[in-house]
PDB file of C-alpha atoms and ligand atoms in Angstrom:
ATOM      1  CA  UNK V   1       0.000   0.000   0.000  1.00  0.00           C
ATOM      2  CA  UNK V   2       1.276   3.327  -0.697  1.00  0.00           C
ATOM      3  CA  UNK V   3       0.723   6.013   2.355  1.00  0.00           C
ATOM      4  CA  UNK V   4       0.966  10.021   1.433  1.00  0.00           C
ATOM      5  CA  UNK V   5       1.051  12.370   4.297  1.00  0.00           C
ATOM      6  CA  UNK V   6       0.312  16.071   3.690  1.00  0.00           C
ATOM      7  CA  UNK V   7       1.466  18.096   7.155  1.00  0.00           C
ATOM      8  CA  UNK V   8       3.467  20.819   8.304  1.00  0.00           C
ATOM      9  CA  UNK V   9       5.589  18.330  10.856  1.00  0.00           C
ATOM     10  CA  UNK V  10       6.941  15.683   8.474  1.00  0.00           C
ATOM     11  CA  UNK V  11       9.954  14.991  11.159  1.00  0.00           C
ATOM     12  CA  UNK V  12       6.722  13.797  13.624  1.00  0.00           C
ATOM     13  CA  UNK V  13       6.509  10.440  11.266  1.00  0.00           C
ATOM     14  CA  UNK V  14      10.418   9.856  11.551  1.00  0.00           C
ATOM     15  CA  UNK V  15      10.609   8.077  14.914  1.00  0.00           C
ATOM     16  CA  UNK V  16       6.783   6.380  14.661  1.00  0.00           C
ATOM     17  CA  UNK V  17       7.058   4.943  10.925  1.00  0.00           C
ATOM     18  CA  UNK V  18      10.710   3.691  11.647  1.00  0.00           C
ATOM     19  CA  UNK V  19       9.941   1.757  13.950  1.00  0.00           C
ATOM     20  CA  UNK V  20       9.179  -1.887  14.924  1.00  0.00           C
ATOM     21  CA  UNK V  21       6.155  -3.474  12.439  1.00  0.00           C
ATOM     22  CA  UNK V  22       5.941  -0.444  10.502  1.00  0.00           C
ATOM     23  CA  UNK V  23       9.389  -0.139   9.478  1.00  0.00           C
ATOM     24  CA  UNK V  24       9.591  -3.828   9.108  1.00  0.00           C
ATOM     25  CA  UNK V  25       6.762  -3.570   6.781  1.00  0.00           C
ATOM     26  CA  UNK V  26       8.759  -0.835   4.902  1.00  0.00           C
ATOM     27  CA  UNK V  27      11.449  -2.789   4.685  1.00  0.00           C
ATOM     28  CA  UNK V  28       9.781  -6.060   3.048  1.00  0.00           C
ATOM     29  CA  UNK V  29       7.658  -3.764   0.342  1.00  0.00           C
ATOM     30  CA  UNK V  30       4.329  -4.058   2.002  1.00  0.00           C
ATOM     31  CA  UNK V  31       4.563  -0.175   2.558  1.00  0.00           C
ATOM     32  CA  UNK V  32       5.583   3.117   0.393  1.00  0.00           C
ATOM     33  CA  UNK V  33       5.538   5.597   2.898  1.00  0.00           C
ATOM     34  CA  UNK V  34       6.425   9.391   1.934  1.00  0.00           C
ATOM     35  CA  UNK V  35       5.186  12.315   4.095  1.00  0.00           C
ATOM     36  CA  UNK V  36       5.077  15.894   2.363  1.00  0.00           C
ATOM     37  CA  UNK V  37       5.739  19.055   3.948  1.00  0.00           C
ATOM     38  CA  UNK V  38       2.751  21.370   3.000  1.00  0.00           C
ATOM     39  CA  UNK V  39       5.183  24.715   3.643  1.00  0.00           C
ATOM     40  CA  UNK V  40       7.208  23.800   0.491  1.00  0.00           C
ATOM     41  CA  UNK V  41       4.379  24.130  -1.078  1.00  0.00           C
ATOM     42  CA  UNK V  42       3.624  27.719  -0.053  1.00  0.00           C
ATOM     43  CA  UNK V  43       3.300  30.580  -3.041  1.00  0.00           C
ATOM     44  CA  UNK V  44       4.024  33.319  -0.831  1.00  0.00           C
ATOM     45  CA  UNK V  45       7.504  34.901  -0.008  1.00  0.00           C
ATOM     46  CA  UNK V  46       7.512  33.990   3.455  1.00  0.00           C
ATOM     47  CA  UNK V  47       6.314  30.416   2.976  1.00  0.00           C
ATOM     48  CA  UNK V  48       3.027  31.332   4.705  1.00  0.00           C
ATOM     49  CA  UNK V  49       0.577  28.531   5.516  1.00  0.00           C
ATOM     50  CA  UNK V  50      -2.171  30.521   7.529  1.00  0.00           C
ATOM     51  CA  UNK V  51      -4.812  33.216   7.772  1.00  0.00           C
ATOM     52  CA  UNK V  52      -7.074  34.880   9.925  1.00  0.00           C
ATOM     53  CA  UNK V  53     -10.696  32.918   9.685  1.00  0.00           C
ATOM     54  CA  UNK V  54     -13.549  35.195   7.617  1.00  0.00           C
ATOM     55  CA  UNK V  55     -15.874  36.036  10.024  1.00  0.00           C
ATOM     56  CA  UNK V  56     -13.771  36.612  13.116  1.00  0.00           C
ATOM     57  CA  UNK V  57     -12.731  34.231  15.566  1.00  0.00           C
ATOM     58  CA  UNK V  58      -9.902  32.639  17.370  1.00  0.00           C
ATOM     59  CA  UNK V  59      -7.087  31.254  15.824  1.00  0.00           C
ATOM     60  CA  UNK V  60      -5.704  30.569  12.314  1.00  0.00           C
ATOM     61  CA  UNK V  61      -6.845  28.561   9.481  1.00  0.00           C
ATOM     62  CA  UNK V  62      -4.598  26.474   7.340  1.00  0.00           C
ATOM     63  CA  UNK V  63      -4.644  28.411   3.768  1.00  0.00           C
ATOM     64  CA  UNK V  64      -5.973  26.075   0.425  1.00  0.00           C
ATOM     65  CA  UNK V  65      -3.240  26.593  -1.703  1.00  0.00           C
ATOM     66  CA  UNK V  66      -0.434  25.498  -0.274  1.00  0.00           C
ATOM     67  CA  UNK V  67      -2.307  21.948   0.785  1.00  0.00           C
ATOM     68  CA  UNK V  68      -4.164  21.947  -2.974  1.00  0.00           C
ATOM     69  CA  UNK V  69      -0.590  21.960  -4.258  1.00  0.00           C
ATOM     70  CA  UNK V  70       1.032  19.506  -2.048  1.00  0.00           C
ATOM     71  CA  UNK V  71      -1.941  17.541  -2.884  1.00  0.00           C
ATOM     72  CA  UNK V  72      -1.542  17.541  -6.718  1.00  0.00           C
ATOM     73  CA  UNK V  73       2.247  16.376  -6.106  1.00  0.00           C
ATOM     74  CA  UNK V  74       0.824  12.998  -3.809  1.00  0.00           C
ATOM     75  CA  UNK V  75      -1.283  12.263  -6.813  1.00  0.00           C
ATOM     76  CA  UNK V  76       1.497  12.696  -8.787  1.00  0.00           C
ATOM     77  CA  UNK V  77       3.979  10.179  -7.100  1.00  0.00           C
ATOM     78  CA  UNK V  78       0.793   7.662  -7.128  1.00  0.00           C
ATOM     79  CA  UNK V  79       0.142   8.501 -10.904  1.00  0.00           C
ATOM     80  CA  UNK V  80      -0.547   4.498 -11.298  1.00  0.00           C
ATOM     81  CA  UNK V  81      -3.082   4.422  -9.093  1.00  0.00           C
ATOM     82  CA  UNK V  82      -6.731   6.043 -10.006  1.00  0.00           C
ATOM     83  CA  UNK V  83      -8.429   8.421  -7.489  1.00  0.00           C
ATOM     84  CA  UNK V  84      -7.209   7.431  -4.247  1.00  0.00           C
ATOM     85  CA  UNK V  85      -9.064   8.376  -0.871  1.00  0.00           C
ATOM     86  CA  UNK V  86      -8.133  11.247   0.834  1.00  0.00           C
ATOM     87  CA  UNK V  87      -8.113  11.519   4.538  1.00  0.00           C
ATOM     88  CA  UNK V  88      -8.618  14.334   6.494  1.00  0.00           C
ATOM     89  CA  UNK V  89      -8.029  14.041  10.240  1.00  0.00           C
ATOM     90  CA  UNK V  90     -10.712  15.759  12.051  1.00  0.00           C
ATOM     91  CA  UNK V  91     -12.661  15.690  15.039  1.00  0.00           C
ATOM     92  CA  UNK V  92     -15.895  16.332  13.183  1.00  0.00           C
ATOM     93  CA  UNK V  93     -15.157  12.940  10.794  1.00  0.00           C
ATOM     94  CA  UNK V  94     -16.308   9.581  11.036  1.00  0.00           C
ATOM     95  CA  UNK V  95     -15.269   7.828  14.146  1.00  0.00           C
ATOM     96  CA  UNK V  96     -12.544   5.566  13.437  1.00  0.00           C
ATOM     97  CA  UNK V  97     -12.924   1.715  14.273  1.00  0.00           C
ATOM     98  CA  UNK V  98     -11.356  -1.989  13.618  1.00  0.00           C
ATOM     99  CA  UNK V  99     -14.395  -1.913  10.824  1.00  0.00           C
ATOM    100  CA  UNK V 100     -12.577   1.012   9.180  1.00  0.00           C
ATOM    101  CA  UNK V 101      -9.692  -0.062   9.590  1.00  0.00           C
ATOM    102  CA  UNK V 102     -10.461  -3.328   7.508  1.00  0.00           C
ATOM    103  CA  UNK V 103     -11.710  -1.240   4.630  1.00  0.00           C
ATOM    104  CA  UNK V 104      -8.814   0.719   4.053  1.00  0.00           C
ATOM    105  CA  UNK V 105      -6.595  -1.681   4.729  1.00  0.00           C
ATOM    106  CA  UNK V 106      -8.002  -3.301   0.940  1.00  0.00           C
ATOM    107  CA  UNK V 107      -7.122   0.318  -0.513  1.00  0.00           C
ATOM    108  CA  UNK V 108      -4.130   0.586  -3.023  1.00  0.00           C
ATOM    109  CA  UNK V 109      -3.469   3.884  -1.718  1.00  0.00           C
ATOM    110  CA  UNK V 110      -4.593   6.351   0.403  1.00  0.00           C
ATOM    111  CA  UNK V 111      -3.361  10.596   1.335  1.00  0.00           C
ATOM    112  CA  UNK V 112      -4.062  11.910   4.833  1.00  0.00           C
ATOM    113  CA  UNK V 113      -4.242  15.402   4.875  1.00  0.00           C
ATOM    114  CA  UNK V 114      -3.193  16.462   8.768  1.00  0.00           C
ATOM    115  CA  UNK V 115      -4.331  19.834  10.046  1.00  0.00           C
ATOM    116  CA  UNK V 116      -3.272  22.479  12.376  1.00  0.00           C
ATOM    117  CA  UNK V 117      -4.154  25.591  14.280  1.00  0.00           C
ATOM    118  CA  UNK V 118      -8.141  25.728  14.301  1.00  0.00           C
ATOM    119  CA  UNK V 119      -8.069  23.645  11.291  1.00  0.00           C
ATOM    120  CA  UNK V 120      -8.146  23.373   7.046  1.00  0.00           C
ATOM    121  CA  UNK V 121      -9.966  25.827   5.045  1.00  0.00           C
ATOM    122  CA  UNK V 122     -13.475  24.199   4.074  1.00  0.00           C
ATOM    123  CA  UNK V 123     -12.967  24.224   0.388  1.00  0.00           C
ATOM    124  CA  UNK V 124     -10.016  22.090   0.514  1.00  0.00           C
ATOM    125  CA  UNK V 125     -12.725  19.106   1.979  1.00  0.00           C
ATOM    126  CA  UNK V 126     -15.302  19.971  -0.383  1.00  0.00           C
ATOM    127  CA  UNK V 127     -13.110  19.204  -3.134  1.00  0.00           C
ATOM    128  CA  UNK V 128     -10.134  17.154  -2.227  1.00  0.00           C
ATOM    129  CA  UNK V 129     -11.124  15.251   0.416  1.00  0.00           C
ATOM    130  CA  UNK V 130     -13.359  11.974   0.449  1.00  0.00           C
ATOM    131  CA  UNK V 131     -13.564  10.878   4.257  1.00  0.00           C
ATOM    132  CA  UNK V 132     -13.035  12.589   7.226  1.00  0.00           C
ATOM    133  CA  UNK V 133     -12.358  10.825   9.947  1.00  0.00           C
ATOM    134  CA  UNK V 134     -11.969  11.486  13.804  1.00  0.00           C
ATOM    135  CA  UNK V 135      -9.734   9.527  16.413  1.00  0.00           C
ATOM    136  CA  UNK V 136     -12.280   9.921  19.034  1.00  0.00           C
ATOM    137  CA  UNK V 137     -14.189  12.893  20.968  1.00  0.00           C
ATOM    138  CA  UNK V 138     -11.768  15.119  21.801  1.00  0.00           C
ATOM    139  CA  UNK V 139      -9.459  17.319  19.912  1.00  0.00           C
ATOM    140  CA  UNK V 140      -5.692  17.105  19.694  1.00  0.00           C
ATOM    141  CA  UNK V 141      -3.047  20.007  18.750  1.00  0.00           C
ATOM    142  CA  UNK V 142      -2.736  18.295  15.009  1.00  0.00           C
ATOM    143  CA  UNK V 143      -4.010  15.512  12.658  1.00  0.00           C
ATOM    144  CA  UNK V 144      -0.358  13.951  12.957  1.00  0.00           C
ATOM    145  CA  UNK V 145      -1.007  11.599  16.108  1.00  0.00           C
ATOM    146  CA  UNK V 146      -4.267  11.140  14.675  1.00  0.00           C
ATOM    147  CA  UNK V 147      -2.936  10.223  11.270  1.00  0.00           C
ATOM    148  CA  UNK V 148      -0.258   7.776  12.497  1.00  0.00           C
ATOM    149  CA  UNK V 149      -2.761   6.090  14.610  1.00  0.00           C
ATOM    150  CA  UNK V 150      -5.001   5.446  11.579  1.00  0.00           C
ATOM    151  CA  UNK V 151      -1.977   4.393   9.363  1.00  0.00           C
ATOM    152  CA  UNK V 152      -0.796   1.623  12.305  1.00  0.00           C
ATOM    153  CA  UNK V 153      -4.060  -0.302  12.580  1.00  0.00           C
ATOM    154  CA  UNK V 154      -4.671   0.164   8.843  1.00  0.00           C
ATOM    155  CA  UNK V 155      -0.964  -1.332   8.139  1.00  0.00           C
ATOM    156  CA  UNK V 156      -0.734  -4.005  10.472  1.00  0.00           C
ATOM    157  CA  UNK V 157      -3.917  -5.324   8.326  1.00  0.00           C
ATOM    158  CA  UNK V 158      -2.221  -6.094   5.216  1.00  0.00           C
ATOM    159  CA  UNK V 159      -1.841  -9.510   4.173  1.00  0.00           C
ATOM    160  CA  UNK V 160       1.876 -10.206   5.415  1.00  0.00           C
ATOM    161  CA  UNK V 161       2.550  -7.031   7.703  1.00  0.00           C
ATOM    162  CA  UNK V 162       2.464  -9.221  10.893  1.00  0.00           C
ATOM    163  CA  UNK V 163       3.819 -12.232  11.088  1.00  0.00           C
ATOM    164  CA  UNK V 164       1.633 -15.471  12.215  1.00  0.00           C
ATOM    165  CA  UNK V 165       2.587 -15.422  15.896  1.00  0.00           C
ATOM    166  CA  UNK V 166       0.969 -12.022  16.268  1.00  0.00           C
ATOM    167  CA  UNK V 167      -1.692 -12.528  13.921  1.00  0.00           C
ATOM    168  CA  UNK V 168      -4.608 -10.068  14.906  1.00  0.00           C
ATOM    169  CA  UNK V 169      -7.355 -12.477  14.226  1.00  0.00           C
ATOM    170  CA  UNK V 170      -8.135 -13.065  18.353  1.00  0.00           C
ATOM    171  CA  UNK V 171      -7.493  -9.783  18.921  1.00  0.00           C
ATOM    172  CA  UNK V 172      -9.910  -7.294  20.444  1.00  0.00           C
ATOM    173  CA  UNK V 173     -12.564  -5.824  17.860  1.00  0.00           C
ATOM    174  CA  UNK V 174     -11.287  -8.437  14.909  1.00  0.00           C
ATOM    175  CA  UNK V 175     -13.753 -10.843  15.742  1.00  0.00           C
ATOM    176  CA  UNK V 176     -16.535  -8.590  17.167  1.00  0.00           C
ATOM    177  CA  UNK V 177     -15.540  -9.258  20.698  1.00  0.00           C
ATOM    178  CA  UNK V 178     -12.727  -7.864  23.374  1.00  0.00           C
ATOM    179  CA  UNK V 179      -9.398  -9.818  23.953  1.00  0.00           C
ATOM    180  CA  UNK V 180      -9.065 -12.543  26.758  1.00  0.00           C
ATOM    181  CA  UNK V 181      -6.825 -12.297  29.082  1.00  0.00           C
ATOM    182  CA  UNK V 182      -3.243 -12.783  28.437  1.00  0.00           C
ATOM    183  CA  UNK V 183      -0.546 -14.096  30.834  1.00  0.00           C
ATOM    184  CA  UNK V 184       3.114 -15.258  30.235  1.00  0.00           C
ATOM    185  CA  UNK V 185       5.990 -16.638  32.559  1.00  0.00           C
ATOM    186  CA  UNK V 186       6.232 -17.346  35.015  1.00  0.00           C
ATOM    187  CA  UNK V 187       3.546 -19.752  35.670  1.00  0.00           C
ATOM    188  CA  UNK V 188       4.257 -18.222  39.663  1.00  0.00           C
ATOM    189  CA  UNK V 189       4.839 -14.479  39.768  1.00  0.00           C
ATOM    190  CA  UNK V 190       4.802 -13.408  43.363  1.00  0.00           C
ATOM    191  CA  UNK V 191       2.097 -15.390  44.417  1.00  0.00           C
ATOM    192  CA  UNK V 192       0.399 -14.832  41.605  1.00  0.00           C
ATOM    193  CA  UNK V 193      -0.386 -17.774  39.561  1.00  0.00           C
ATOM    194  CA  UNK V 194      -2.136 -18.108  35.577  1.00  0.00           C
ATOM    195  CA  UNK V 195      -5.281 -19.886  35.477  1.00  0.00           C
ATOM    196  CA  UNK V 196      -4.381 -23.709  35.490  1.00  0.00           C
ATOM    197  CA  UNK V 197      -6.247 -23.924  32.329  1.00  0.00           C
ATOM    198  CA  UNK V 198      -3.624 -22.332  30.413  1.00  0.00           C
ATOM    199  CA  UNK V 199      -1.279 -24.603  31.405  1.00  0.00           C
ATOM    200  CA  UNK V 200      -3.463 -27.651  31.109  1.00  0.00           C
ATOM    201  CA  UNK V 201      -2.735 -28.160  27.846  1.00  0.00           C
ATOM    202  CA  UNK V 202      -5.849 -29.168  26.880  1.00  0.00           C
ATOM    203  CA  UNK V 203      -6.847 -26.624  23.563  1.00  0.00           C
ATOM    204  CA  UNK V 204     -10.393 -27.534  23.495  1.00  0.00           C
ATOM    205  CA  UNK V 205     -10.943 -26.065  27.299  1.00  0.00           C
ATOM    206  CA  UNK V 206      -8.487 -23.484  26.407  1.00  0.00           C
ATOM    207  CA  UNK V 207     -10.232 -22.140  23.641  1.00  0.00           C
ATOM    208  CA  UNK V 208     -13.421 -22.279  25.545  1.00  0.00           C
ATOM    209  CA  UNK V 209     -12.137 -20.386  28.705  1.00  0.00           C
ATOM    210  CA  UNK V 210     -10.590 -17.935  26.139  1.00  0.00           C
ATOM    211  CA  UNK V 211     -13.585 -17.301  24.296  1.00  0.00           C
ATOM    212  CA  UNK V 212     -16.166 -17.502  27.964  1.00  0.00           C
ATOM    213  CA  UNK V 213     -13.612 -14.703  29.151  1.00  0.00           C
ATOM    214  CA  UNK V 214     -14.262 -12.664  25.527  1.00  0.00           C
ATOM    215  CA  UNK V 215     -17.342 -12.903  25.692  1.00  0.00           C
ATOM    216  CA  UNK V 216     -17.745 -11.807  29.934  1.00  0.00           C
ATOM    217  CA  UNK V 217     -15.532  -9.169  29.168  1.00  0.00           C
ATOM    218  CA  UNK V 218     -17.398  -7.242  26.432  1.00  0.00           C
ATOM    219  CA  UNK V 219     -20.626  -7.882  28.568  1.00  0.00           C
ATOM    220  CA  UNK V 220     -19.396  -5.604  30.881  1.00  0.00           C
ATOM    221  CA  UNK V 221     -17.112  -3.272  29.445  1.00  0.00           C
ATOM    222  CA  UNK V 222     -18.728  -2.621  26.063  1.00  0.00           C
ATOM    223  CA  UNK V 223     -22.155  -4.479  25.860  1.00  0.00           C
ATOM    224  CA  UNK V 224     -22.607  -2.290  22.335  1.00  0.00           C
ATOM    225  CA  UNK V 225     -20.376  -4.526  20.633  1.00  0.00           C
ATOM    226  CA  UNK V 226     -22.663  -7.628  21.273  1.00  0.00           C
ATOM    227  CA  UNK V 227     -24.854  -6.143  19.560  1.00  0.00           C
ATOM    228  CA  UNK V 228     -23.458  -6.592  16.032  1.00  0.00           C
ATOM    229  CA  UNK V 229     -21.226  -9.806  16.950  1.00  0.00           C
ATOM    230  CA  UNK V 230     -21.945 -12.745  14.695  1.00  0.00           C
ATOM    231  CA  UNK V 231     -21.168 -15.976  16.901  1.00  0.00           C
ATOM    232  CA  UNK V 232     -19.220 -18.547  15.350  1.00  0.00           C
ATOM    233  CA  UNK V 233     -21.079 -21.490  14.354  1.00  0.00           C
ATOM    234  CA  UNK V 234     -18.780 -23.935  16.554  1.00  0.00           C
ATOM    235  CA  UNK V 235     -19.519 -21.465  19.299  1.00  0.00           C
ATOM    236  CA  UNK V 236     -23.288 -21.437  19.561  1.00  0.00           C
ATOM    237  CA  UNK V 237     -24.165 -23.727  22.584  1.00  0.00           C
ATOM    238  CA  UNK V 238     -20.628 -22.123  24.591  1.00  0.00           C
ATOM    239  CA  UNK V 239     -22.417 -18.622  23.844  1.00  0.00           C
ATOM    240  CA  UNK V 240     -26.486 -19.912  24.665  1.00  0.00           C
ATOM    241  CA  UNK V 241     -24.631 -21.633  28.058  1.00  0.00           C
ATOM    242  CA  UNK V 242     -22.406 -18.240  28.944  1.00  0.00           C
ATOM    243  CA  UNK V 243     -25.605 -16.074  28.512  1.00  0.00           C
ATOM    244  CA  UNK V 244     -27.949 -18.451  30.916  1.00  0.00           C
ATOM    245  CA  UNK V 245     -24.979 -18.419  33.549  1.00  0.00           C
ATOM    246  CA  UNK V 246     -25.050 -14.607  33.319  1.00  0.00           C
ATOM    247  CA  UNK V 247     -28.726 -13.963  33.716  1.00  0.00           C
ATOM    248  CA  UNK V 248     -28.571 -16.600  36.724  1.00  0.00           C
ATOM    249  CA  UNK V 249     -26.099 -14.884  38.130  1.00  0.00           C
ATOM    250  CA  UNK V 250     -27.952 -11.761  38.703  1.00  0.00           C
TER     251      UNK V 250
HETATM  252  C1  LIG B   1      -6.956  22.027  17.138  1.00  0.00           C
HETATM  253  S1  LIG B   1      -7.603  20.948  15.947  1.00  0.00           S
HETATM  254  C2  LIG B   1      -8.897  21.885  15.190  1.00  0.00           C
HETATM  255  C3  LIG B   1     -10.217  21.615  15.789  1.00  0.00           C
HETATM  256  C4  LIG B   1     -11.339  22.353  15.096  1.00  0.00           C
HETATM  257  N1  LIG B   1     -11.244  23.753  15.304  1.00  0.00           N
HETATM  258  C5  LIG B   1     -12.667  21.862  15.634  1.00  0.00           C
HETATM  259  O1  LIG B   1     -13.177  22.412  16.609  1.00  0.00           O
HETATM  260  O2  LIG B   1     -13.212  20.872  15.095  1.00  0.00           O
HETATM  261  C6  LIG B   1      -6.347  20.941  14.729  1.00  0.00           C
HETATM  262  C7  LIG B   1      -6.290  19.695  13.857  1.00  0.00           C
HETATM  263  O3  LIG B   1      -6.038  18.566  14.656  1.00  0.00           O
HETATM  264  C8  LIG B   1      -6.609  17.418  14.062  1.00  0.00           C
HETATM  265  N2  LIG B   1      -7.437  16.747  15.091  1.00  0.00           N
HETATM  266  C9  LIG B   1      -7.696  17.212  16.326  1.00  0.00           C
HETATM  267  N3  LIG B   1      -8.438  16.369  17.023  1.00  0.00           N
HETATM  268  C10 LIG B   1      -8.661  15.305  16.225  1.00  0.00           C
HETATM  269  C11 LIG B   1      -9.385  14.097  16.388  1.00  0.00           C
HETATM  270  N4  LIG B   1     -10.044  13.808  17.493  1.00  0.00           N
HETATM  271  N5  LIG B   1      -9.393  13.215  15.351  1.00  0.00           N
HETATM  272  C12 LIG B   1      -8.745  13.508  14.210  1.00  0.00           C
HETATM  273  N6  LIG B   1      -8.057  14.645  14.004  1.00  0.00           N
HETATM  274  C13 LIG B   1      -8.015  15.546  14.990  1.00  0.00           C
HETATM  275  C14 LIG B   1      -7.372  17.887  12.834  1.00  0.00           C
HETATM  276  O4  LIG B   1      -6.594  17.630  11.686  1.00  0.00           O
HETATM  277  C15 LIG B   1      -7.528  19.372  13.079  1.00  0.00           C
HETATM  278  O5  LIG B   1      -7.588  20.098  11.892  1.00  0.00           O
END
């Protein structure tokens, strides 16, 4: 997949991209990541990327040309690739899930555009942009954090990125469900010991405490995911059994 990142704080992607899966997914070809600076793309003298909002207000606004121009140049270095998305970081977008993360991660390409000061002129999304999506409900200094979150769960999606030990398939949201617990050694930390069924090894009851602990945990921490989760057929009576022990439990 090739990644294009329009921002004014290209250095911010240094230390994030080249690092652990993401720069190992760099390395094997799996990613083409380039992240332009929109200043360079400034007309004016002084490389000037703001102005004062029309109307009054607070704050700056970041300027269209400079981003329209940075944005021709991403489409540019993807010439092979027809209309790629283009994804503006904002709080007012889409909220961003495992869901969407599936999607893009099918895309050939995508450009996130990542804003600053009180935000990107409105005619820049009207024509440019063709998602805008939000990290959650509250607002950050810049769509940089927002944009390399976004780019990690999107990456770590494509075929190959990760490696079969740390497949994502069990983890939380994949499946519809939250993660079960995880432990490691030593099998006695402190006094503290792992369920024995762990170390039973016996996979069937293993994969049924797993999934029983799932399924307990998204009851109570996020009972609006249960809502859309599609139980596995091989799962059915485990689930039926779970949800009788839970309603005689209260
Ligand atoms: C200070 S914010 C601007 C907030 C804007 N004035 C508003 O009230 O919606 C500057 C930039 O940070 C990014 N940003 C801030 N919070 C975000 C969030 N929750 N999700 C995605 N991007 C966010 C956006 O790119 C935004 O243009």
């Amino acid at each position: 997949m090739k990644i294009r990142i329009l921002t004014l704080f290209p250095e911010m992607f240094d230390k994030t991209l080249g690092s652990s899966i993401l720069q190992r997914a760099i390395d094997n070809g799996y990613l083409d990541i380039q992240s332009l600076n929109i200043r360079d793309f400034s007309d004016s003298k002084h490389k000037k990327v703001d102005d004062y909002p029309y109307g009054g207000g607070p704050g700056m606004v970041m300027t269209p040309q400079p981003v329209f121009d940075c944005h021709k140049q991403a489409l540019e270095n993807l010439d092979s690739i027809e209309a790629p998305r283009t994804i503006y970081m904002s709080p007012k977008g889409k909220v961003f899930n495992q869901k969407l993360a599936q999607e893009l991660s099918k895309e050939k390409a995508l450009i996130f555009i990542c804003g600053h000061y009180e935000g990107i002129d409105q005619r820049i999304i009207d024509t440019l942009v063709t998602d805008e999506i939000s990290i959650g409900d509250y607002v950050l200094t810049g769509g940089e954090i927002p944009a390399m979150a976004v780019v990690d769960a999107v990456a770590r999606l494509i075929p190959g990125v990760l490696s079969q030990e740390e497949s994502y398939k069990d983890e939380s949201f994949y499946n519809g469900l939250l993660e079960y617990p995880q432990y490691t050694r030593p099998q006695d930390f402190r006094g503290m010991t792992v369920p024995d069924v762990l170390t039973s090894g016996n996979h069937k009851d293993i994969d049924e405490w797993r999934f029983r602990q799932s399924v307990e945990l998204t009851r109570n921490r996020r009972p609006d995911l249960l809502k859309d989760f599609v139980v596995p057929k091989d799962k059915e009576k485990l689930f039926k059994k779970i949800t009788i022990e839970e309603k005689d439990r209260k």
